[in-house]
GROMACS .gro file of C-alpha atoms in nm:
model
  162
    1MET     CA    1  10.234  -6.222   3.969
    2ILE     CA    2  10.483  -6.166   3.689
    3HIS     CA    3  10.282  -6.366   3.434
    4GLN     CA    4   9.996  -6.115   3.478
    5VAL     CA    5  10.236  -5.829   3.403
    6ILE     CA    6  10.350  -6.018   3.092
    7ALA     CA    7   9.994  -6.090   2.971
    8ALA     CA    8   9.894  -5.726   3.020
    9TYR     CA    9  10.200  -5.605   2.830
   10LEU     CA   10  10.147  -5.844   2.539
   11ARG     CA   11   9.790  -5.722   2.490
   12THR     CA   12   9.929  -5.402   2.339
   13ASN     CA   13  10.285  -5.496   2.241
   14LYS     CA   14  10.440  -5.754   2.011
   15ARG     CA   15  10.742  -5.881   2.204
   16LEU     CA   16  10.862  -5.921   2.559
   17VAL     CA   17  11.200  -6.064   2.655
   18ILE     CA   18  11.224  -6.267   2.975
   19PRO     CA   19  11.590  -6.210   3.067
   20GLN     CA   20  11.813  -6.517   3.048
   21PHE     CA   21  11.515  -6.732   2.947
   22GLY     CA   22  11.350  -6.634   2.616
   23ALA     CA   23  11.099  -6.403   2.452
   24LEU     CA   24  10.725  -6.412   2.403
   25ILE     CA   25  10.613  -6.287   2.063
   26HIS     CA   26  10.252  -6.181   2.001
   27LYS     CA   27  10.158  -6.275   1.644
   28GLU     CA   28   9.852  -6.054   1.590
   29SER     CA   29   9.775  -6.187   1.243
   30GLU     CA   30   9.747  -6.542   1.378
   31GLY     CA   31   9.618  -6.452   1.722
   32THR     CA   32   9.893  -6.657   1.883
   33ILE     CA   33  10.179  -6.622   2.126
   34ALA     CA   34  10.509  -6.784   2.033
   35PHE     CA   35  10.804  -6.849   2.263
   36VAL     CA   36  11.152  -6.790   2.122
   37PRO     CA   37  11.411  -6.942   2.358
   38PHE     CA   38  11.704  -6.782   2.179
   39LEU     CA   39  11.608  -6.417   2.250
   40LYS     CA   40  11.740  -6.390   2.606
   41LYS     CA   41  11.929  -6.062   2.625
   42ASP     CA   42  11.770  -5.829   2.879
   43ASP     CA   43  11.632  -5.521   2.706
   44GLY     CA   44  11.504  -5.382   3.037
   45VAL     CA   45  11.136  -5.378   2.937
   46LEU     CA   46  11.016  -5.657   3.167
   47THR     CA   47  11.222  -5.514   3.453
   48GLN     CA   48  11.056  -5.174   3.405
   49GLN     CA   49  10.710  -5.331   3.383
   50VAL     CA   50  10.762  -5.538   3.700
   51ALA     CA   51  10.907  -5.240   3.887
   52ALA     CA   52  10.605  -5.027   3.795
   53ALA     CA   53  10.353  -5.303   3.874
   54TYR     CA   54  10.501  -5.385   4.216
   55GLY     CA   55  10.616  -5.033   4.310
   56ILE     CA   56  10.978  -5.145   4.353
   57ASP     CA   57  11.311  -5.025   4.214
   58LEU     CA   58  11.476  -5.177   3.908
   59GLY     CA   59  11.728  -5.380   4.113
   60GLU     CA   60  11.450  -5.544   4.313
   61ALA     CA   61  11.249  -5.604   3.996
   62SER     CA   62  11.549  -5.768   3.831
   63ALA     CA   63  11.601  -5.995   4.133
   64LYS     CA   64  11.230  -6.083   4.136
   65ILE     CA   65  11.243  -6.178   3.765
   66GLU     CA   66  11.558  -6.386   3.818
   67ALA     CA   67  11.394  -6.576   4.106
   68TRP     CA   68  11.082  -6.629   3.894
   69VAL     CA   69  11.285  -6.765   3.600
   70ASN     CA   70  11.460  -7.005   3.837
   71GLU     CA   71  11.118  -7.115   3.968
   72ILE     CA   72  11.002  -7.180   3.610
   73LYS     CA   73  11.310  -7.388   3.528
   74THR     CA   74  11.284  -7.586   3.852
   75GLN     CA   75  10.915  -7.661   3.804
   76ILE     CA   76  10.962  -7.766   3.442
   77THR     CA   77  11.246  -7.996   3.550
   78THR     CA   78  11.050  -8.152   3.837
   79VAL     CA   79  10.688  -8.140   3.715
   80GLY     CA   80  10.733  -8.118   3.339
   81ALA     CA   81  10.550  -7.790   3.276
   82TYR     CA   82  10.495  -7.437   3.402
   83PRO     CA   83  10.161  -7.265   3.331
   84LEU     CA   84  10.162  -6.898   3.236
   85GLU     CA   85   9.802  -6.806   3.308
   86GLY     CA   86   9.635  -6.652   3.007
   87ILE     CA   87   9.930  -6.728   2.780
   88GLY     CA   88  10.009  -7.101   2.769
   89ILE     CA   89  10.218  -7.374   2.924
   90LEU     CA   90  10.597  -7.377   2.909
   91ARG     CA   91  10.757  -7.720   2.860
   92LEU     CA   92  11.078  -7.875   2.739
   93ASP     CA   93  11.062  -8.024   2.391
   94PRO     CA   94  11.236  -8.354   2.307
   95ASN     CA   95  11.554  -8.160   2.223
   96GLY     CA   96  11.565  -7.996   2.567
   97ILE     CA   97  11.451  -7.656   2.437
   98TYR     CA   98  11.180  -7.460   2.617
   99SER     CA   99  10.859  -7.418   2.420
  100LEU     CA  100  10.510  -7.274   2.471
  101MET     CA  101  10.218  -7.516   2.442
  102ASP     CA  102   9.843  -7.533   2.511
  103SER     CA  103   9.655  -7.236   2.644
  104VAL     CA  104   9.542  -7.257   3.006
  105SER     CA  105   9.313  -6.955   2.997
  106SER     CA  106   9.119  -6.767   2.735
  107SER     CA  107   9.154  -6.438   2.924
  108PHE     CA  108   9.430  -6.311   2.697
  109SER     CA  109   9.294  -6.106   2.410
  110THR     CA  110   9.423  -5.862   2.157
  111PRO     CA  111   9.318  -5.497   2.157
  112LYS     CA  112   9.063  -5.593   1.891
  113GLY     CA  113   8.900  -5.830   2.141
  114GLU     CA  114   9.001  -6.147   1.959
  115ALA     CA  115   9.111  -6.437   2.178
  116VAL     CA  116   9.476  -6.532   2.151
  117ARG     CA  117   9.544  -6.902   2.102
  118PRO     CA  118   9.873  -7.076   2.173
  119GLN     CA  119  10.089  -7.139   1.871
  120GLY     CA  120   9.977  -7.436   1.662
  121THR     CA  121   9.607  -7.434   1.752
  122PRO     CA  122   9.362  -7.392   1.464
  123SER     CA  123   9.163  -7.075   1.425
  124PRO     CA  124   8.793  -7.120   1.502
  125SER     CA  125   8.715  -6.913   1.192
  126ALA     CA  126   8.940  -7.117   0.965
  127PRO     CA  127   8.750  -7.274   0.676
  128PRO     CA  128   8.714  -7.651   0.690
  129ALA     CA  129   8.954  -7.858   0.486
  130PRO     CA  130   8.826  -7.927   0.136
  131SER     CA  131   8.665  -8.267   0.094
  132ARG     CA  132   8.686  -8.496  -0.204
  133THR     CA  133   8.420  -8.726  -0.342
  134ILE     CA  134   8.580  -9.056  -0.437
  135SER     CA  135   8.413  -9.292  -0.677
  136THR     CA  136   8.296  -9.613  -0.514
  137LEU     CA  137   8.233  -9.785  -0.846
  138ASP     CA  138   8.436 -10.091  -0.927
  139PRO     CA  139   8.653 -10.021  -1.237
  140ALA     CA  140   8.549 -10.358  -1.384
  141THR     CA  141   8.181 -10.261  -1.349
  142GLN     CA  142   8.248  -9.919  -1.502
  143ALA     CA  143   8.408 -10.080  -1.807
  144HIS     CA  144   8.113 -10.319  -1.849
  145SER     CA  145   7.840 -10.064  -1.798
  146GLY     CA  146   8.010  -9.786  -1.987
  147ALA     CA  147   7.978  -9.550  -1.688
  148SER     CA  148   8.247  -9.288  -1.649
  149PRO     CA  149   8.410  -9.231  -1.311
  150ARG     CA  150   8.270  -8.948  -1.097
  151PRO     CA  151   8.497  -8.644  -1.065
  152TYR     CA  152   8.653  -8.529  -0.740
  153ALA     CA  153   8.469  -8.236  -0.581
  154GLY     CA  154   8.580  -7.922  -0.759
  155GLN     CA  155   8.725  -8.111  -1.057
  156ARG     CA  156   8.613  -8.002  -1.400
  157PRO     CA  157   8.435  -8.265  -1.615
  158GLU     CA  158   8.704  -8.251  -1.887
  159GLU     CA  159   8.963  -8.363  -1.629
  160THR     CA  160   8.783  -8.694  -1.575
  161SER     CA  161   8.805  -8.829  -1.928
  162ASN     CA  162   9.033  -9.127  -1.985
   0.00000   0.00000   0.00000
């Protein structure tokens, strides 16, 4: 299927235009795939890849891609989404613009062997968000007892003085 050709291509390349539909951009630094609906002009790369993968000429490959794009649009209109195995799920956003969402397979990986996540998903190696310790003492009690408020985690003691 064409989505397999696309996934294989994006493992070693940064961008692939789907003619008259949009482009998939591999963001290596983030390990994500982004969909850019405004890059639609056919650069011939997908046509060449499909022709080579299926053993057909460029005209047949172009027709196959066109039919596939029409299938995507029809399915998104009728069902609401179109899964690209190993890449993500194409949907329409509230503004009627195609976008790439949740991953449906973890089989897509970069040449370094790192899994590629759909855009917007957190990295499993990302550090946890910093936490703060908040004083639970009642200000009236603090004033009576002479206790000073506890600092937030990471706050220097001199920053807590009144």
